[in-house]
Amino acid sequence: MAPGDRPGFGSMLVMRWIGESINTLLPVGQVGGDVARARLMAASGVRTQTAGAQVAVDFLLGIVSQAAFALMGVGALLLTAPGIAASFQAVAGTLVLVLLAGLLAALQRKGFFGGLSGIAKKVMGEETSSRLARGAAELDREVASILGDRPRMLAGFGWRLAGWLTHVGEAWILLSALGLPTNLETALALESLTWAIRSAAFLIPGAIGAQEGAIVAVGLLLGVPAESALALALAKRAREILVCGPGLLVWLFTERRGIKGLLAPERQN
């Protein structure tokens, strides 16, 4: 995206906040927030196809970086709690993420949206499907252009992975606040594998129950008492509500008052 067409940092931050809030608290299968981000970006003045392509590639980078994060967690688990059964389960869960990341990358390179328009052609009229096909072809070209820019892709992957790693700091702080002895390996294994399980439970609104169960189960593997792991899970859930609850309110406000007036004025030069 050309710098002059890119929304300013403040607007992008609000869009990311809203998208994460939707994905975290609403039953949208972990993708509704990305759709909302694309809509907000388009409403702020970015071309619709460009906005859709940017969000699609960012979604791919999120999956790839999470797979890398999960692999780091498996390594940390092997160091902290070596055991064939526990390690096999962790590797199996992480393998699903890796395969999903590879599949999504392959589909985007081969023209994912064009394939969807081909399916739509079978159930829609010729005129509607032709419009969809033209839009899908342009979207695929935008995606291919971004994927071909290796420096931007590496930078995006790095920022995404850095975002995942900040969760390790959160786990470390909370474990220390609970008076538990902790180290980098324990915090990394607990956080990365919990997020892998949460992602697998994407059909559960907010992963309610799944996230708490994952923290307790992984915590037990790492020697964290069940009651302490549950306290950690509740603290993380409270943080999500405190951060993402206002994000949903801001989203409702922007929809009610009109997105363009709130997000369009700021541009990066």
mmCIF file of C-alpha atoms in Angstrom, residues 58-262:
data_model
loop_
_atom_site.group_PDB
_atom_site.id
_atom_site.type_symbol
_atom_site.label_atom_id
_atom_site.label_comp_id
_atom_site.label_asym_id
_atom_site.label_seq_id
_atom_site.Cartn_x
_atom_site.Cartn_y
_atom_site.Cartn_z
ATOM 1 C CA ASP A 58 -2.285 -10.422 7.545
ATOM 2 C CA PHE A 59 -4.570 -13.337 8.453
ATOM 3 C CA LEU A 60 -2.100 -15.705 6.760
ATOM 4 C CA LEU A 61 0.813 -14.149 8.649
ATOM 5 C CA GLY A 62 -1.142 -14.581 11.875
ATOM 6 C CA ILE A 63 -1.525 -18.321 11.258
ATOM 7 C CA VAL A 64 2.101 -18.795 10.143
ATOM 8 C CA SER A 65 3.507 -16.826 13.081
ATOM 9 C CA GLN A 66 1.265 -18.695 15.515
ATOM 10 C CA ALA A 67 2.503 -22.001 14.097
ATOM 11 C CA ALA A 68 6.083 -20.824 14.698
ATOM 12 C CA PHE A 69 5.087 -19.692 18.198
ATOM 13 C CA ALA A 70 3.529 -23.093 18.896
ATOM 14 C CA LEU A 71 6.677 -24.883 17.693
ATOM 15 C CA MET A 72 8.694 -22.753 20.098
ATOM 16 C CA GLY A 73 6.278 -23.829 22.822
ATOM 17 C CA VAL A 74 6.761 -27.500 21.962
ATOM 18 C CA GLY A 75 10.506 -27.036 22.264
ATOM 19 C CA ALA A 76 10.047 -25.331 25.623
ATOM 20 C CA LEU A 77 7.768 -28.163 26.771
ATOM 21 C CA LEU A 78 10.367 -30.765 25.817
ATOM 22 C CA LEU A 79 12.918 -28.891 27.919
ATOM 23 C CA THR A 80 10.615 -28.293 30.884
ATOM 24 C CA ALA A 81 8.482 -31.439 31.070
ATOM 25 C CA PRO A 82 10.050 -34.193 28.953
ATOM 26 C CA GLY A 83 7.620 -37.029 28.439
ATOM 27 C CA ILE A 84 6.643 -39.018 25.381
ATOM 28 C CA ALA A 85 2.865 -38.789 25.831
ATOM 29 C CA ALA A 86 2.770 -35.102 26.670
ATOM 30 C CA SER A 87 5.204 -34.226 23.893
ATOM 31 C CA PHE A 88 3.287 -36.295 21.317
ATOM 32 C CA GLN A 89 0.030 -34.496 22.113
ATOM 33 C CA ALA A 90 1.697 -31.111 21.887
ATOM 34 C CA VAL A 91 3.403 -31.955 18.589
ATOM 35 C CA ALA A 92 0.144 -33.310 17.141
ATOM 36 C CA GLY A 93 -1.733 -30.124 18.010
ATOM 37 C CA THR A 94 1.028 -27.933 16.621
ATOM 38 C CA LEU A 95 1.196 -29.983 13.422
ATOM 39 C CA VAL A 96 -2.424 -29.042 12.698
ATOM 40 C CA LEU A 97 -1.467 -25.353 12.839
ATOM 41 C CA VAL A 98 1.544 -25.895 10.579
ATOM 42 C CA LEU A 99 -0.536 -27.788 8.008
ATOM 43 C CA LEU A 100 -3.242 -25.113 8.116
ATOM 44 C CA ALA A 101 -0.647 -22.390 7.561
ATOM 45 C CA GLY A 102 0.825 -24.270 4.586
ATOM 46 C CA LEU A 103 -2.592 -24.947 3.067
ATOM 47 C CA LEU A 104 -3.695 -21.330 3.400
ATOM 48 C CA ALA A 105 -0.444 -20.068 1.866
ATOM 49 C CA ALA A 106 -0.804 -22.453 -1.083
ATOM 50 C CA LEU A 107 -4.430 -21.461 -1.661
ATOM 51 C CA GLN A 108 -3.609 -17.749 -1.619
ATOM 52 C CA ARG A 109 -0.784 -18.248 -4.114
ATOM 53 C CA LYS A 110 -3.042 -20.213 -6.467
ATOM 54 C CA GLY A 111 -5.857 -17.638 -6.408
ATOM 55 C CA PHE A 112 -8.022 -18.385 -3.392
ATOM 56 C CA PHE A 113 -10.684 -15.764 -4.117
ATOM 57 C CA GLY A 114 -10.943 -16.726 -7.775
ATOM 58 C CA GLY A 115 -11.659 -20.280 -6.660
ATOM 59 C CA LEU A 116 -14.424 -19.038 -4.377
ATOM 60 C CA SER A 117 -15.975 -17.051 -7.224
ATOM 61 C CA GLY A 118 -15.961 -20.227 -9.335
ATOM 62 C CA ILE A 119 -17.977 -21.971 -6.643
ATOM 63 C CA ALA A 120 -20.338 -18.984 -6.417
ATOM 64 C CA LYS A 121 -20.936 -19.152 -10.175
ATOM 65 C CA LYS A 122 -22.693 -22.478 -9.708
ATOM 66 C CA VAL A 123 -25.296 -21.043 -7.332
ATOM 67 C CA MET A 124 -25.693 -17.440 -8.603
ATOM 68 C CA GLY A 125 -26.796 -15.837 -11.812
ATOM 69 C CA GLU A 126 -24.348 -15.120 -14.643
ATOM 70 C CA GLU A 127 -24.361 -11.343 -14.122
ATOM 71 C CA THR A 128 -23.732 -11.543 -10.378
ATOM 72 C CA SER A 129 -21.079 -14.224 -10.701
ATOM 73 C CA SER A 130 -19.288 -12.235 -13.439
ATOM 74 C CA ARG A 131 -19.025 -9.209 -11.159
ATOM 75 C CA LEU A 132 -17.756 -11.434 -8.371
ATOM 76 C CA ALA A 133 -15.198 -13.042 -10.687
ATOM 77 C CA ARG A 134 -13.806 -9.651 -11.745
ATOM 78 C CA GLY A 135 -13.517 -8.498 -8.142
ATOM 79 C CA ALA A 136 -11.988 -11.820 -7.063
ATOM 80 C CA ALA A 137 -9.401 -11.699 -9.858
ATOM 81 C CA GLU A 138 -8.325 -8.208 -8.812
ATOM 82 C CA LEU A 139 -8.191 -9.290 -5.176
ATOM 83 C CA ASP A 140 -6.004 -12.276 -6.092
ATOM 84 C CA ARG A 141 -3.648 -9.957 -8.001
ATOM 85 C CA GLU A 142 -3.355 -7.694 -4.958
ATOM 86 C CA VAL A 143 -2.643 -10.695 -2.712
ATOM 87 C CA ALA A 144 -0.024 -12.046 -5.134
ATOM 88 C CA SER A 145 1.668 -8.642 -5.240
ATOM 89 C CA ILE A 146 1.935 -8.525 -1.441
ATOM 90 C CA LEU A 147 3.120 -12.138 -1.189
ATOM 91 C CA GLY A 148 5.827 -11.397 -3.749
ATOM 92 C CA ASP A 149 7.255 -8.568 -1.640
ATOM 93 C CA ARG A 150 9.579 -10.575 0.610
ATOM 94 C CA PRO A 151 10.878 -7.692 2.755
ATOM 95 C CA ARG A 152 7.316 -6.662 3.636
ATOM 96 C CA MET A 153 6.314 -10.260 4.319
ATOM 97 C CA LEU A 154 9.313 -10.846 6.587
ATOM 98 C CA ALA A 155 8.636 -7.597 8.426
ATOM 99 C CA GLY A 156 4.972 -8.520 8.842
ATOM 100 C CA PHE A 157 5.900 -11.976 10.109
ATOM 101 C CA GLY A 158 8.357 -10.445 12.564
ATOM 102 C CA TRP A 159 5.787 -8.034 13.968
ATOM 103 C CA ARG A 160 3.195 -10.783 14.244
ATOM 104 C CA LEU A 161 5.611 -13.103 16.051
ATOM 105 C CA ALA A 162 6.632 -10.263 18.366
ATOM 106 C CA GLY A 163 2.958 -9.816 19.197
ATOM 107 C CA TRP A 164 2.657 -13.477 20.174
ATOM 108 C CA LEU A 165 5.788 -13.243 22.303
ATOM 109 C CA THR A 166 4.327 -10.385 24.343
ATOM 110 C CA HIS A 167 1.858 -12.932 25.723
ATOM 111 C CA VAL A 168 4.808 -14.800 27.225
ATOM 112 C CA GLY A 169 5.620 -11.701 29.263
ATOM 113 C CA GLU A 170 2.020 -11.575 30.462
ATOM 114 C CA ALA A 171 2.153 -15.212 31.596
ATOM 115 C CA TRP A 172 5.487 -14.632 33.334
ATOM 116 C CA ILE A 173 4.152 -11.609 35.236
ATOM 117 C CA LEU A 174 0.950 -13.394 36.291
ATOM 118 C CA LEU A 175 2.771 -16.543 37.420
ATOM 119 C CA SER A 176 5.174 -14.423 39.449
ATOM 120 C CA ALA A 177 2.265 -12.483 40.967
ATOM 121 C CA LEU A 178 0.769 -15.801 42.081
ATOM 122 C CA GLY A 179 4.009 -16.562 43.905
ATOM 123 C CA LEU A 180 5.012 -19.421 41.623
ATOM 124 C CA PRO A 181 8.596 -20.044 40.549
ATOM 125 C CA THR A 182 8.738 -19.498 36.803
ATOM 126 C CA ASN A 183 11.178 -19.186 33.931
ATOM 127 C CA LEU A 184 11.087 -18.351 30.244
ATOM 128 C CA GLU A 185 10.557 -21.967 29.141
ATOM 129 C CA THR A 186 7.550 -22.457 31.440
ATOM 130 C CA ALA A 187 5.889 -19.192 30.411
ATOM 131 C CA LEU A 188 6.548 -19.864 26.708
ATOM 132 C CA ALA A 189 5.204 -23.424 26.777
ATOM 133 C CA LEU A 190 2.132 -22.449 28.787
ATOM 134 C CA GLU A 191 1.221 -19.480 26.618
ATOM 135 C CA SER A 192 1.948 -20.865 23.155
ATOM 136 C CA LEU A 193 0.252 -24.232 23.657
ATOM 137 C CA THR A 194 -2.755 -22.625 25.336
ATOM 138 C CA TRP A 195 -3.181 -20.350 22.316
ATOM 139 C CA ALA A 196 -2.850 -23.323 19.961
ATOM 140 C CA ILE A 197 -5.669 -25.107 21.790
ATOM 141 C CA ARG A 198 -7.748 -21.935 21.874
ATOM 142 C CA SER A 199 -7.361 -21.518 18.114
ATOM 143 C CA ALA A 200 -8.504 -25.109 17.584
ATOM 144 C CA ALA A 201 -11.646 -24.244 19.571
ATOM 145 C CA PHE A 202 -12.524 -21.361 17.224
ATOM 146 C CA LEU A 203 -16.173 -22.425 16.990
ATOM 147 C CA ILE A 204 -16.688 -21.818 20.729
ATOM 148 C CA PRO A 205 -17.585 -18.146 21.402
ATOM 149 C CA GLY A 206 -14.590 -16.582 23.108
ATOM 150 C CA ALA A 207 -13.192 -20.112 23.605
ATOM 151 C CA ILE A 208 -15.037 -20.011 26.924
ATOM 152 C CA GLY A 209 -14.119 -23.109 28.896
ATOM 153 C CA ALA A 210 -11.625 -24.288 26.273
ATOM 154 C CA GLN A 211 -9.074 -21.625 27.179
ATOM 155 C CA GLU A 212 -9.446 -22.224 30.910
ATOM 156 C CA GLY A 213 -9.230 -25.995 30.468
ATOM 157 C CA ALA A 214 -6.147 -25.622 28.268
ATOM 158 C CA ILE A 215 -4.353 -23.461 30.831
ATOM 159 C CA VAL A 216 -5.094 -25.949 33.617
ATOM 160 C CA ALA A 217 -4.076 -28.975 31.498
ATOM 161 C CA VAL A 218 -0.850 -27.453 30.181
ATOM 162 C CA GLY A 219 -0.129 -26.017 33.615
ATOM 163 C CA LEU A 220 -0.335 -29.472 35.179
ATOM 164 C CA LEU A 221 2.183 -30.764 32.620
ATOM 165 C CA LEU A 222 4.512 -27.971 33.682
ATOM 166 C CA GLY A 223 4.030 -28.536 37.395
ATOM 167 C CA VAL A 224 1.686 -25.598 38.010
ATOM 168 C CA PRO A 225 -0.950 -26.483 40.653
ATOM 169 C CA ALA A 226 -4.503 -26.675 39.294
ATOM 170 C CA GLU A 227 -5.804 -23.900 41.562
ATOM 171 C CA SER A 228 -2.966 -21.574 40.502
ATOM 172 C CA ALA A 229 -3.531 -22.386 36.829
ATOM 173 C CA LEU A 230 -7.239 -21.621 37.239
ATOM 174 C CA ALA A 231 -6.412 -18.304 38.911
ATOM 175 C CA LEU A 232 -4.124 -17.528 35.971
ATOM 176 C CA ALA A 233 -6.911 -18.384 33.518
ATOM 177 C CA LEU A 234 -9.376 -16.098 35.308
ATOM 178 C CA ALA A 235 -6.849 -13.252 35.378
ATOM 179 C CA LYS A 236 -6.295 -13.593 31.626
ATOM 180 C CA ARG A 237 -10.039 -13.661 31.013
ATOM 181 C CA ALA A 238 -10.467 -10.495 33.092
ATOM 182 C CA ARG A 239 -7.779 -8.778 31.007
ATOM 183 C CA GLU A 240 -9.574 -9.761 27.792
ATOM 184 C CA ILE A 241 -12.854 -8.303 29.035
ATOM 185 C CA LEU A 242 -11.220 -5.080 30.251
ATOM 186 C CA VAL A 243 -9.351 -4.542 26.967
ATOM 187 C CA CYS A 244 -11.778 -5.953 24.398
ATOM 188 C CA GLY A 245 -15.070 -4.875 25.988
ATOM 189 C CA PRO A 246 -14.384 -1.186 25.257
ATOM 190 C CA GLY A 247 -13.202 -2.205 21.777
ATOM 191 C CA LEU A 248 -16.668 -3.598 21.028
ATOM 192 C CA LEU A 249 -18.248 -0.373 22.292
ATOM 193 C CA VAL A 250 -15.995 1.678 20.000
ATOM 194 C CA TRP A 251 -16.986 -0.572 17.079
ATOM 195 C CA LEU A 252 -20.691 -0.061 17.805
ATOM 196 C CA PHE A 253 -20.085 3.682 18.081
ATOM 197 C CA THR A 254 -18.307 3.840 14.723
ATOM 198 C CA GLU A 255 -21.086 1.863 13.048
ATOM 199 C CA ARG A 256 -23.743 4.076 14.582
ATOM 200 C CA ARG A 257 -22.072 7.423 13.886
ATOM 201 C CA GLY A 258 -20.576 6.532 10.526
ATOM 202 C CA ILE A 259 -17.160 5.050 9.942
ATOM 203 C CA LYS A 260 -15.860 7.525 7.384
ATOM 204 C CA GLY A 261 -16.059 10.560 9.589
ATOM 205 C CA LEU A 262 -14.153 8.854 12.370
#
